[in-house]
The first five atom37 places (N, CA, C, CB, O) and aatype in JSON, in Angstrom:
{
  "aatype": [12, 2, 7, 5, 13, 5, 9, 0, 16, 8, 19, 10, 16, 10, 10, 4, 11, 5, 14, 7, 6, 10, 10, 15, 15, 3, 18, 19, 0, 7, 15, 12, 2, 19, 2, 14, 19, 10, 19, 1, 11, 6, 12, 1, 11, 10, 1, 0, 4, 7, 10, 9, 6, 15, 11, 6, 7, 11, 0, 7, 7, 18, 15, 10, 0, 10, 14, 14, 5, 11, 9, 15, 10, 0, 3, 19, 18, 11, 0, 19, 11, 10, 14, 14, 0, 10, 7, 5, 0, 11, 2, 11, 14, 2, 14, 6, 4, 14, 19, 7, 1, 5, 9, 2, 0, 8, 10, 3, 8, 10, 0, 3, 3, 19, 6, 0, 0, 9, 9, 11, 11, 10, 15, 16, 9, 16, 9, 13, 3, 13, 19, 2, 5, 13, 3],
  "atom_mask": [
    [1, 1, 1, 1, 1],
    [1, 1, 1, 1, 1],
    [1, 1, 1, 0, 1],
    [1, 1, 1, 1, 1],
    [1, 1, 1, 1, 1],
    [1, 1, 1, 1, 1],
    [1, 1, 1, 1, 1],
    [1, 1, 1, 1, 1],
    [1, 1, 1, 1, 1],
    [1, 1, 1, 1, 1],
    [1, 1, 1, 1, 1],
    [1, 1, 1, 1, 1],
    [1, 1, 1, 1, 1],
    [1, 1, 1, 1, 1],
    [1, 1, 1, 1, 1],
    [1, 1, 1, 1, 1],
    [1, 1, 1, 1, 1],
    [1, 1, 1, 1, 1],
    [1, 1, 1, 1, 1],
    [1, 1, 1, 0, 1],
    [1, 1, 1, 1, 1],
    [1, 1, 1, 1, 1],
    [1, 1, 1, 1, 1],
    [1, 1, 1, 1, 1],
    [1, 1, 1, 1, 1],
    [1, 1, 1, 1, 1],
    [1, 1, 1, 1, 1],
    [1, 1, 1, 1, 1],
    [1, 1, 1, 1, 1],
    [1, 1, 1, 0, 1],
    [1, 1, 1, 1, 1],
    [1, 1, 1, 1, 1],
    [1, 1, 1, 1, 1],
    [1, 1, 1, 1, 1],
    [1, 1, 1, 1, 1],
    [1, 1, 1, 1, 1],
    [1, 1, 1, 1, 1],
    [1, 1, 1, 1, 1],
    [1, 1, 1, 1, 1],
    [1, 1, 1, 1, 1],
    [1, 1, 1, 1, 1],
    [1, 1, 1, 1, 1],
    [1, 1, 1, 1, 1],
    [1, 1, 1, 1, 1],
    [1, 1, 1, 1, 1],
    [1, 1, 1, 1, 1],
    [1, 1, 1, 1, 1],
    [1, 1, 1, 1, 1],
    [1, 1, 1, 1, 1],
    [1, 1, 1, 0, 1],
    [1, 1, 1, 1, 1],
    [1, 1, 1, 1, 1],
    [1, 1, 1, 1, 1],
    [1, 1, 1, 1, 1],
    [1, 1, 1, 1, 1],
    [1, 1, 1, 1, 1],
    [1, 1, 1, 0, 1],
    [1, 1, 1, 1, 1],
    [1, 1, 1, 1, 1],
    [1, 1, 1, 0, 1],
    [1, 1, 1, 0, 1],
    [1, 1, 1, 1, 1],
    [1, 1, 1, 1, 1],
    [1, 1, 1, 1, 1],
    [1, 1, 1, 1, 1],
    [1, 1, 1, 1, 1],
    [1, 1, 1, 1, 1],
    [1, 1, 1, 1, 1],
    [1, 1, 1, 1, 1],
    [1, 1, 1, 1, 1],
    [1, 1, 1, 1, 1],
    [1, 1, 1, 1, 1],
    [1, 1, 1, 1, 1],
    [1, 1, 1, 1, 1],
    [1, 1, 1, 1, 1],
    [1, 1, 1, 1, 1],
    [1, 1, 1, 1, 1],
    [1, 1, 1, 1, 1],
    [1, 1, 1, 1, 1],
    [1, 1, 1, 1, 1],
    [1, 1, 1, 1, 1],
    [1, 1, 1, 1, 1],
    [1, 1, 1, 1, 1],
    [1, 1, 1, 1, 1],
    [1, 1, 1, 1, 1],
    [1, 1, 1, 1, 1],
    [1, 1, 1, 0, 1],
    [1, 1, 1, 1, 1],
    [1, 1, 1, 1, 1],
    [1, 1, 1, 1, 1],
    [1, 1, 1, 1, 1],
    [1, 1, 1, 1, 1],
    [1, 1, 1, 1, 1],
    [1, 1, 1, 1, 1],
    [1, 1, 1, 1, 1],
    [1, 1, 1, 1, 1],
    [1, 1, 1, 1, 1],
    [1, 1, 1, 1, 1],
    [1, 1, 1, 1, 1],
    [1, 1, 1, 0, 1],
    [1, 1, 1, 1, 1],
    [1, 1, 1, 1, 1],
    [1, 1, 1, 1, 1],
    [1, 1, 1, 1, 1],
    [1, 1, 1, 1, 1],
    [1, 1, 1, 1, 1],
    [1, 1, 1, 1, 1],
    [1, 1, 1, 1, 1],
    [1, 1, 1, 1, 1],
    [1, 1, 1, 1, 1],
    [1, 1, 1, 1, 1],
    [1, 1, 1, 1, 1],
    [1, 1, 1, 1, 1],
    [1, 1, 1, 1, 1],
    [1, 1, 1, 1, 1],
    [1, 1, 1, 1, 1],
    [1, 1, 1, 1, 1],
    [1, 1, 1, 1, 1],
    [1, 1, 1, 1, 1],
    [1, 1, 1, 1, 1],
    [1, 1, 1, 1, 1],
    [1, 1, 1, 1, 1],
    [1, 1, 1, 1, 1],
    [1, 1, 1, 1, 1],
    [1, 1, 1, 1, 1],
    [1, 1, 1, 1, 1],
    [1, 1, 1, 1, 1],
    [1, 1, 1, 1, 1],
    [1, 1, 1, 1, 1],
    [1, 1, 1, 1, 1],
    [1, 1, 1, 1, 1],
    [1, 1, 1, 1, 1],
    [1, 1, 1, 1, 1],
    [1, 1, 1, 1, 1],
    [1, 1, 1, 1, 1]
  ],
  "atom_positions": [
    [[45.7, 150.79, 27.76], [47.19, 150.06, 26.7], [48.0, 151.65, 27.2], [46.83, 149.72, 24.1], [47.37, 152.6, 27.67]],
    [[49.59, 151.63, 26.94], [50.15, 153.36, 26.02], [49.89, 152.91, 24.53], [52.35, 153.95, 26.17], [49.19, 152.08, 23.96]],
    [[50.83, 153.91, 24.2], [50.79, 154.13, 22.63], [52.4, 153.77, 22.07], [0.0, 0.0, 0.0], [53.12, 154.16, 21.15]],
    [[52.52, 152.64, 23.39], [54.21, 152.56, 22.18], [54.36, 152.18, 20.64], [55.28, 151.32, 22.68], [55.03, 152.66, 19.72]],
    [[53.39, 151.04, 20.74], [53.21, 150.27, 19.34], [52.62, 151.26, 18.23], [52.13, 148.94, 19.51], [53.11, 151.27, 17.1]],
    [[51.28, 152.29, 18.66], [51.28, 152.58, 17.92], [52.15, 154.4, 17.24], [50.15, 152.13, 18.01], [52.01, 155.05, 16.2]],
    [[52.65, 154.51, 17.98], [54.31, 155.39, 17.82], [55.1, 154.65, 16.71], [55.46, 155.29, 19.46], [55.28, 155.14, 15.6]],
    [[55.65, 153.22, 17.16], [56.78, 152.78, 16.45], [56.47, 151.74, 14.97], [57.64, 151.98, 17.61], [57.22, 151.01, 14.31]],
    [[54.98, 152.1, 14.86], [54.65, 151.43, 13.99], [54.08, 152.5, 12.8], [53.77, 150.41, 14.56], [53.41, 152.03, 11.89]],
    [[54.37, 153.98, 12.84], [53.5, 155.35, 12.6], [55.23, 155.27, 12.05], [52.51, 156.69, 14.1], [55.59, 155.27, 10.87]],
    [[55.92, 155.22, 12.98], [57.18, 155.35, 12.63], [58.02, 155.03, 11.65], [57.57, 155.05, 13.26], [58.86, 155.74, 11.1]],
    [[57.63, 153.53, 11.38], [57.99, 152.52, 10.78], [57.09, 152.72, 8.96], [57.53, 151.13, 11.91], [57.51, 152.43, 7.84]],
    [[55.98, 153.24, 9.31], [55.05, 153.97, 8.55], [55.42, 154.37, 7.14], [54.75, 155.08, 9.25], [55.24, 154.12, 5.95]],
    [[56.29, 155.45, 8.33], [57.09, 156.85, 7.32], [57.9, 157.22, 6.47], [57.59, 157.52, 7.7], [58.01, 157.74, 5.36]],
    [[58.65, 156.63, 7.67], [59.89, 155.54, 7.0], [60.05, 155.08, 5.93], [60.02, 154.47, 7.44], [60.8, 155.57, 5.09]],
    [[59.13, 153.68, 5.69], [58.39, 152.72, 4.61], [58.37, 154.08, 3.57], [56.56, 151.88, 5.16], [59.32, 154.43, 2.87]],
    [[57.26, 154.64, 3.64], [56.73, 155.7, 2.67], [57.28, 156.48, 1.99], [56.11, 156.38, 3.05], [57.02, 156.74, 0.82]],
    [[58.6, 157.25, 3.07], [59.7, 157.55, 1.82], [61.47, 157.45, 2.25], [59.37, 159.33, 1.24], [62.47, 157.9, 2.82]],
    [[60.73, 156.38, 1.37], [62.32, 155.52, 0.6], [63.68, 156.06, 0.88], [62.39, 155.6, -1.18], [63.3, 156.57, -0.17]],
    [[64.96, 156.52, 1.23], [66.07, 157.02, 0.63], [65.99, 158.04, 1.8], [0.0, 0.0, 0.0], [66.85, 157.63, 2.58]],
    [[65.55, 158.88, 2.22], [65.53, 160.03, 2.86], [65.59, 159.85, 4.29], [64.46, 160.74, 2.48], [65.54, 158.85, 5.0]],
    [[65.76, 161.42, 4.59], [66.62, 160.38, 6.22], [65.08, 161.6, 6.76], [69.44, 160.85, 7.18], [64.83, 162.63, 6.12]],
    [[64.26, 161.16, 8.01], [63.36, 161.88, 8.45], [64.15, 162.39, 10.28], [61.78, 160.85, 8.31], [64.83, 161.71, 11.05]],
    [[63.81, 163.43, 10.35], [64.0, 163.83, 11.84], [62.79, 163.33, 12.31], [64.22, 165.44, 12.2], [61.89, 162.71, 11.75]],
    [[63.07, 163.96, 14.22], [62.46, 162.69, 15.02], [61.16, 163.86, 14.95], [63.31, 161.98, 16.89], [59.98, 163.55, 15.03]],
    [[61.57, 164.98, 14.81], [60.79, 165.98, 15.02], [60.01, 166.79, 13.64], [61.67, 166.83, 15.81], [59.53, 167.93, 13.67]],
    [[60.05, 166.03, 12.69], [58.96, 165.98, 11.68], [58.0, 164.63, 11.91], [59.66, 165.98, 10.16], [56.79, 164.64, 12.16]],
    [[58.87, 163.43, 11.76], [57.91, 162.22, 12.27], [57.27, 162.6, 14.07], [59.1, 160.51, 12.26], [56.97, 161.61, 14.74]],
    [[57.16, 163.44, 14.45], [56.19, 164.3, 16.14], [55.33, 164.43, 15.28], [56.65, 166.05, 17.2], [54.3, 163.77, 15.18]],
    [[55.92, 165.76, 14.25], [54.47, 166.06, 13.31], [53.74, 165.64, 12.9], [0.0, 0.0, 0.0], [52.68, 166.25, 12.77]],
    [[53.9, 164.31, 12.45], [53.15, 163.53, 11.53], [52.07, 163.06, 12.65], [54.07, 162.27, 10.67], [50.88, 162.81, 12.52]],
    [[52.87, 163.02, 13.76], [52.09, 162.33, 15.11], [50.84, 162.46, 15.16], [52.46, 162.82, 16.42], [49.73, 161.94, 15.07]],
    [[51.88, 164.01, 15.47], [51.04, 165.45, 16.82], [51.52, 164.96, 18.07], [48.87, 165.54, 17.08], [50.59, 165.05, 18.87]],
    [[52.26, 164.61, 18.47], [52.6, 164.11, 19.36], [54.58, 164.73, 19.98], [52.22, 162.59, 18.83], [55.55, 164.33, 19.34]],
    [[54.7, 165.34, 20.8], [55.8, 165.29, 21.79], [56.81, 164.16, 21.39], [55.23, 165.03, 23.25], [56.76, 162.95, 21.58]],
    [[58.06, 165.24, 20.56], [59.67, 164.68, 20.45], [60.08, 163.94, 20.89], [60.55, 165.18, 20.71], [60.73, 162.95, 20.55]],
    [[59.61, 164.55, 22.12], [60.32, 162.99, 23.5], [59.88, 161.81, 23.35], [59.87, 163.03, 25.26], [60.62, 160.84, 23.44]],
    [[58.45, 161.7, 23.05], [57.5, 160.69, 22.38], [58.24, 159.17, 21.88], [56.87, 161.5, 21.0], [58.19, 158.01, 22.29]],
    [[59.09, 160.05, 20.52], [59.12, 159.87, 19.56], [60.56, 158.81, 19.62], [58.95, 161.14, 18.86], [60.94, 157.66, 19.38]],
    [[61.1, 160.35, 20.17], [62.35, 159.39, 20.44], [62.81, 158.23, 20.71], [62.78, 159.61, 21.03], [63.5, 157.43, 20.08]],
    [[62.02, 158.25, 22.48], [62.23, 156.73, 23.15], [62.03, 155.58, 22.16], [61.14, 156.44, 24.38], [62.53, 154.47, 22.02]],
    [[60.67, 156.6, 21.27], [60.36, 154.77, 20.48], [61.61, 154.92, 20.36], [59.29, 154.25, 18.79], [62.46, 154.77, 21.24]],
    [[61.81, 155.3, 18.94], [63.18, 154.96, 18.03], [64.03, 154.37, 18.42], [63.89, 155.85, 17.59], [64.47, 153.35, 17.9]],
    [[64.64, 155.17, 19.94], [65.9, 154.03, 20.66], [65.31, 152.96, 20.69], [66.5, 154.23, 22.24], [66.16, 152.09, 20.5]],
    [[64.37, 152.53, 20.82], [63.82, 151.09, 20.59], [63.92, 150.16, 19.54], [62.7, 151.12, 20.65], [64.2, 148.97, 19.72]],
    [[63.71, 150.66, 18.46], [63.71, 150.48, 17.04], [65.21, 150.63, 16.02], [62.67, 151.54, 16.63], [65.42, 150.33, 14.84]],
    [[66.07, 151.23, 17.1], [67.13, 151.43, 16.44], [67.97, 150.23, 16.96], [67.68, 152.84, 16.64], [68.8, 149.68, 16.23]],
    [[67.68, 149.74, 18.58], [68.48, 148.97, 19.38], [68.03, 147.5, 19.07], [68.35, 149.39, 20.89], [68.73, 146.52, 19.32]],
    [[66.87, 147.45, 18.52], [66.4, 145.8, 17.58], [67.04, 145.92, 16.05], [64.24, 145.56, 17.29], [66.5, 145.18, 15.22]],
    [[68.06, 146.73, 15.58], [68.01, 146.8, 13.73], [66.78, 147.17, 12.61], [0.0, 0.0, 0.0], [66.73, 147.23, 11.39]],
    [[65.93, 147.36, 13.58], [64.88, 148.18, 12.71], [65.14, 148.95, 11.83], [64.17, 148.91, 13.29], [64.92, 148.97, 10.62]],
    [[65.55, 149.51, 12.44], [66.34, 151.52, 11.93], [67.5, 152.2, 12.35], [65.47, 152.82, 12.46], [68.05, 152.1, 13.45]],
    [[67.9, 153.11, 11.13], [68.93, 153.39, 11.5], [68.99, 154.67, 11.87], [69.69, 153.07, 10.76], [67.92, 155.24, 11.69]],
    [[70.3, 155.71, 12.58], [70.06, 157.17, 11.6], [71.73, 157.85, 11.48], [68.73, 158.61, 12.63], [72.76, 157.48, 12.03]],
    [[71.57, 158.5, 10.92], [72.72, 159.5, 11.23], [72.93, 160.68, 11.77], [73.17, 159.76, 10.44], [72.38, 161.63, 11.21]],
    [[73.75, 160.92, 12.97], [73.82, 162.2, 13.2], [73.85, 163.27, 12.66], [74.39, 162.31, 13.61], [74.0, 163.04, 11.46]],
    [[73.79, 164.54, 12.86], [74.08, 166.1, 12.46], [72.88, 166.34, 12.26], [0.0, 0.0, 0.0], [71.78, 166.04, 12.73]],
    [[73.62, 167.38, 10.93], [72.4, 168.41, 10.48], [71.69, 168.02, 9.94], [72.53, 169.41, 9.81], [70.47, 168.16, 10.06]],
    [[72.68, 167.04, 8.7], [71.64, 166.52, 7.82], [71.22, 165.36, 8.27], [72.01, 166.36, 6.5], [70.46, 164.53, 7.77]],
    [[71.8, 165.38, 9.29], [70.66, 163.49, 10.17], [69.33, 163.07, 9.97], [0.0, 0.0, 0.0], [68.39, 163.72, 9.53]],
    [[69.37, 161.8, 10.39], [68.1, 161.42, 10.29], [67.72, 160.31, 10.63], [0.0, 0.0, 0.0], [68.42, 159.9, 11.56]],
    [[66.43, 159.14, 10.15], [66.39, 158.13, 10.34], [66.23, 157.61, 9.31], [65.8, 157.89, 11.09], [65.58, 158.36, 8.58]],
    [[66.56, 156.33, 8.64], [66.03, 155.91, 7.97], [65.72, 154.06, 8.59], [66.76, 156.36, 6.74], [66.1, 153.64, 9.69]],
    [[65.05, 153.35, 7.67], [64.76, 151.47, 7.72], [66.32, 150.87, 7.74], [63.74, 150.67, 5.91], [67.09, 150.78, 6.78]],
    [[66.52, 150.55, 8.9], [68.4, 149.65, 8.75], [67.52, 148.12, 7.72], [69.53, 148.77, 11.36], [68.48, 147.58, 7.17]],
    [[66.48, 147.49, 7.4], [65.95, 146.76, 6.44], [65.0, 146.67, 5.73], [65.91, 146.08, 6.65], [63.92, 147.12, 6.11]],
    [[65.15, 146.07, 4.55], [63.96, 146.29, 4.46], [62.38, 145.76, 4.54], [64.15, 146.56, 3.79], [61.98, 144.7, 5.02]],
    [[61.54, 146.92, 3.87], [60.14, 146.41, 4.58], [59.51, 145.34, 4.38], [59.18, 147.12, 4.39], [58.34, 145.21, 4.74]],
    [[60.03, 144.61, 3.91], [59.17, 143.63, 3.33], [59.66, 142.73, 4.67], [59.49, 143.05, 1.53], [58.76, 142.05, 5.16]],
    [[61.15, 142.63, 5.42], [61.36, 141.6, 6.25], [61.26, 142.8, 7.58], [62.91, 140.57, 5.91], [62.3, 142.77, 8.23]],
    [[60.29, 143.79, 8.09], [59.76, 144.06, 9.49], [58.72, 143.32, 9.25], [59.47, 145.53, 10.04], [58.02, 143.6, 8.27]],
    [[58.41, 142.23, 10.08], [56.9, 142.36, 10.44], [56.58, 143.43, 11.93], [56.34, 140.61, 10.78], [57.27, 144.08, 12.72]],
    [[54.97, 143.13, 11.69], [54.53, 144.38, 12.56], [54.83, 143.12, 14.11], [52.36, 145.22, 12.12], [55.03, 143.86, 15.07]],
    [[54.9, 141.94, 14.47], [55.69, 141.37, 15.74], [57.25, 141.79, 16.18], [55.75, 139.88, 15.52], [57.82, 142.06, 17.24]],
    [[57.59, 141.69, 14.93], [59.16, 142.24, 15.22], [59.22, 144.6, 16.24], [60.09, 142.2, 12.69], [60.1, 145.29, 16.74]],
    [[57.87, 144.75, 15.99], [57.7, 146.03, 16.42], [57.14, 146.17, 17.59], [57.07, 146.71, 15.63], [57.03, 147.2, 18.25]],
    [[56.63, 144.64, 17.95], [55.66, 144.65, 19.2], [56.88, 144.28, 20.5], [54.16, 143.23, 19.0], [57.04, 144.46, 21.71]],
    [[57.67, 143.55, 19.17], [58.45, 142.83, 20.8], [59.91, 144.31, 20.68], [59.45, 140.19, 20.51], [60.63, 144.29, 21.68]],
    [[60.08, 144.78, 20.23], [60.72, 145.65, 20.06], [60.51, 146.96, 21.1], [60.54, 145.81, 18.8], [61.36, 147.42, 21.86]],
    [[59.4, 147.32, 20.95], [58.47, 148.57, 22.47], [58.75, 147.27, 23.74], [55.71, 149.04, 22.14], [59.04, 147.64, 24.87]],
    [[58.66, 146.0, 23.48], [58.2, 145.7, 25.05], [56.86, 145.9, 25.75], [58.96, 146.46, 25.85], [56.85, 146.3, 26.92]],
    [[55.88, 145.68, 25.19], [54.08, 146.57, 25.45], [54.23, 145.37, 26.88], [52.04, 146.21, 23.65], [54.9, 144.34, 26.96]],
    [[53.49, 145.9, 27.67], [53.1, 145.47, 29.13], [52.34, 144.15, 28.55], [52.02, 146.73, 30.17], [51.9, 144.37, 27.42]],
    [[51.99, 142.41, 29.16], [50.89, 142.1, 29.21], [49.5, 142.63, 28.66], [50.92, 142.02, 30.12], [48.95, 143.61, 29.15]],
    [[49.0, 141.91, 27.63], [47.66, 141.96, 26.9], [46.64, 142.0, 28.19], [47.38, 140.53, 25.79], [45.53, 142.53, 28.17]],
    [[47.15, 141.41, 29.19], [45.71, 141.09, 30.12], [46.22, 141.9, 31.76], [45.36, 138.83, 30.34], [45.76, 141.7, 32.89]],
    [[47.32, 142.85, 31.29], [47.88, 142.82, 32.65], [48.32, 142.22, 33.17], [0.0, 0.0, 0.0], [48.5, 141.12, 32.65]],
    [[48.89, 142.43, 34.65], [49.05, 141.73, 35.82], [49.07, 141.98, 37.19], [49.85, 141.31, 35.72], [49.73, 142.92, 37.61]],
    [[48.37, 141.21, 37.99], [48.35, 140.7, 39.13], [49.54, 142.06, 40.13], [48.9, 138.87, 38.9], [50.76, 141.99, 39.99]],
    [[49.05, 142.85, 40.79], [50.13, 143.38, 41.61], [49.7, 142.83, 43.29], [50.2, 145.24, 41.4], [50.63, 142.91, 44.09]],
    [[48.47, 142.34, 43.77], [48.1, 142.06, 45.14], [48.35, 139.81, 44.81], [45.91, 142.98, 45.58], [48.19, 139.1, 43.82]],
    [[48.88, 139.47, 46.57], [48.64, 137.93, 46.11], [47.89, 137.81, 46.78], [49.54, 136.83, 46.15], [47.78, 138.45, 47.83]],
    [[46.83, 136.6, 46.19], [45.2, 136.9, 46.4], [46.21, 135.33, 47.74], [43.31, 136.52, 44.47], [47.33, 134.9, 48.02]],
    [[44.61, 135.13, 48.11], [44.32, 134.8, 49.78], [45.23, 132.92, 49.42], [41.78, 134.81, 50.42], [45.44, 133.01, 48.21]],
    [[45.53, 132.11, 49.67], [46.35, 131.31, 49.82], [45.07, 130.11, 50.6], [47.76, 131.98, 50.66], [44.94, 128.98, 50.14]],
    [[44.53, 130.44, 51.36], [43.81, 129.74, 51.77], [42.01, 129.37, 51.51], [44.18, 130.09, 52.73], [41.11, 128.57, 51.76]],
    [[42.38, 130.76, 50.74], [40.84, 130.68, 49.13], [41.33, 129.73, 48.09], [40.55, 132.54, 47.9], [42.29, 129.94, 47.34]],
    [[40.46, 128.49, 48.13], [39.92, 127.69, 46.72], [40.75, 128.21, 45.44], [38.14, 128.05, 46.39], [41.61, 127.59, 44.81]],
    [[40.12, 129.9, 45.15], [39.93, 130.48, 43.51], [41.87, 131.22, 44.51], [37.73, 132.16, 42.78], [42.88, 130.65, 44.08]],
    [[42.02, 131.9, 45.2], [43.18, 132.43, 45.33], [44.07, 132.19, 45.18], [0.0, 0.0, 0.0], [44.91, 133.03, 44.85]],
    [[44.24, 131.43, 45.29], [45.34, 130.31, 45.09], [46.1, 129.91, 44.19], [45.01, 129.39, 45.22], [47.33, 129.8, 44.2]],
    [[45.02, 129.6, 43.01], [44.88, 129.31, 41.4], [44.64, 129.85, 40.66], [44.3, 128.68, 40.97], [44.52, 129.45, 39.5]],
    [[44.46, 131.09, 41.09], [43.03, 132.22, 40.01], [44.97, 132.58, 39.1], [41.54, 134.65, 41.46], [45.15, 132.53, 37.88]],
    [[45.87, 132.83, 39.94], [47.29, 133.43, 38.52], [47.81, 132.58, 38.06], [48.68, 134.28, 38.85], [48.4, 132.96, 37.05]],
    [[47.96, 131.29, 38.29], [48.0, 130.51, 37.92], [47.69, 129.92, 36.23], [47.54, 130.29, 38.78], [48.3, 129.68, 35.19]],
    [[46.27, 129.89, 36.84], [45.05, 130.53, 35.44], [45.41, 131.13, 34.76], [43.93, 131.34, 35.56], [46.17, 130.79, 33.86]],
    [[44.87, 132.53, 35.03], [45.38, 134.15, 34.21], [46.95, 133.84, 33.2], [45.91, 135.68, 35.86], [47.2, 133.98, 32.01]],
    [[47.73, 133.36, 34.36], [48.87, 133.49, 33.65], [49.34, 132.72, 32.36], [49.68, 133.31, 34.5], [50.37, 132.9, 31.72]],
    [[47.94, 131.45, 32.06], [48.22, 131.04, 31.52], [47.57, 130.93, 30.03], [48.4, 130.43, 32.2], [47.55, 130.5, 28.88]],
    [[47.04, 131.74, 31.14], [45.67, 132.82, 29.91], [46.25, 134.17, 29.13], [44.09, 133.76, 31.08], [45.69, 134.71, 28.18]],
    [[47.14, 134.47, 29.56], [48.11, 135.42, 29.19], [48.73, 135.17, 28.54], [48.73, 135.85, 29.81], [48.86, 136.15, 27.8]],
    [[49.55, 134.12, 28.1], [50.17, 133.46, 27.61], [49.96, 133.44, 25.93], [50.0, 132.42, 28.32], [50.47, 133.82, 24.88]],
    [[48.79, 132.69, 26.51], [47.66, 132.06, 24.81], [47.9, 133.21, 24.48], [45.63, 131.52, 24.7], [48.64, 133.46, 23.53]],
    [[47.22, 134.29, 25.3], [46.98, 135.63, 24.88], [47.97, 136.52, 23.35], [47.29, 136.35, 26.35], [47.61, 136.87, 22.23]],
    [[49.56, 136.6, 24.25], [50.47, 137.12, 23.57], [50.67, 136.03, 22.67], [51.58, 137.61, 24.3], [50.69, 136.2, 21.45]],
    [[50.86, 134.57, 23.39], [51.66, 134.07, 21.67], [50.57, 134.85, 19.98], [51.45, 131.48, 21.56], [51.09, 135.07, 18.88]],
    [[49.12, 135.07, 20.32], [47.58, 134.77, 19.98], [48.42, 136.06, 19.24], [45.87, 134.73, 21.19], [48.57, 135.9, 18.03]],
    [[48.85, 136.99, 19.67], [48.75, 138.33, 19.27], [50.13, 138.36, 17.83], [49.08, 139.47, 20.9], [50.11, 138.81, 16.68]],
    [[51.33, 137.53, 18.77], [52.52, 137.46, 17.76], [52.24, 136.97, 16.58], [53.58, 136.71, 18.18], [52.24, 137.55, 15.49]],
    [[51.92, 135.43, 16.94], [51.23, 134.89, 15.91], [50.83, 135.85, 14.67], [50.09, 134.32, 16.51], [51.19, 135.88, 13.49]],
    [[49.86, 136.68, 15.47], [49.06, 137.53, 14.15], [50.19, 138.37, 13.68], [47.59, 138.66, 14.6], [50.59, 138.57, 12.53]],
    [[50.49, 138.7, 14.52], [51.49, 140.5, 13.62], [53.03, 139.72, 12.62], [52.67, 142.2, 15.71], [53.86, 140.2, 11.85]],
    [[52.79, 138.32, 13.19], [54.13, 138.25, 12.71], [54.29, 137.73, 11.61], [54.9, 137.67, 13.43], [55.34, 137.42, 11.05]],
    [[52.12, 137.5, 10.93], [52.39, 137.6, 9.57], [51.6, 138.84, 8.14], [52.08, 136.14, 9.32], [51.07, 138.65, 7.05]],
    [[51.91, 139.96, 8.89], [52.08, 141.77, 8.43], [53.33, 141.83, 8.77], [51.13, 143.15, 9.29], [53.91, 141.18, 9.65]],
    [[54.02, 143.12, 7.6], [55.2, 143.07, 7.27], [54.7, 144.88, 7.45], [55.79, 142.08, 5.76], [53.56, 145.31, 7.65]],
    [[55.78, 145.55, 7.32], [55.55, 146.85, 7.26], [55.52, 147.02, 6.14], [56.28, 147.65, 7.83], [54.91, 148.06, 5.89]],
    [[56.03, 146.32, 4.91], [55.79, 146.49, 3.52], [53.57, 146.26, 3.25], [57.08, 144.95, 2.6], [52.78, 147.1, 2.82]],
    [[53.33, 145.05, 3.67], [52.34, 145.04, 3.98], [51.28, 146.15, 4.82], [52.55, 144.13, 4.34], [50.07, 146.2, 4.59]],
    [[51.9, 146.9, 5.72], [50.65, 147.49, 6.37], [50.61, 148.76, 5.54], [50.73, 147.77, 8.11], [49.7, 149.58, 5.5]],
    [[52.15, 148.78, 4.65], [51.92, 150.36, 4.39], [51.2, 150.53, 2.82], [53.58, 151.25, 4.44], [51.0, 151.54, 2.15]],
    [[50.88, 148.97, 2.55], [50.41, 148.99, 0.5], [48.7, 149.71, 1.04], [50.21, 146.41, -0.78], [47.96, 150.09, 0.13]],
    [[48.23, 149.83, 2.44], [46.88, 150.46, 3.19], [46.59, 151.21, 1.95], [47.05, 151.49, 4.77], [45.95, 151.01, 0.92]],
    [[47.8, 152.78, 2.8], [47.78, 154.07, 3.03], [47.9, 154.44, 0.77], [49.46, 154.62, 4.47], [48.56, 154.03, -0.19]],
    [[46.72, 155.49, 1.07], [47.3, 156.25, -0.3], [48.39, 156.54, -0.69], [46.99, 157.27, -0.49], [48.54, 157.11, -1.77]]
  ]
}
């Protein structure tokens, strides 16, 4: 699994902990100890989904677009469009095999159930709730 969800959640957590401030992608990247390019990529996704907003210019930066109580971790998960939790088959199984001709349908159904469970759980946690775990 890649770190898109972790980066996006870190971004929103920082913005929530510093309300009223505009944070630069360099500042956020420094908190994560990652390349600012990775941070900006996820910030574009968060902005496109209406979760953060940005102000251009020397005094610009990023802030939450919504109250943190209105942003669920499911919103974050959907914004970064992660690959399926169980992955995706790259091969076409043998249709002559009794397992091969059915396996993908059964795995797809299982993957849909897992994805629904992830979203259901993440829907119960807001960024506000998540941030309240920090000192």
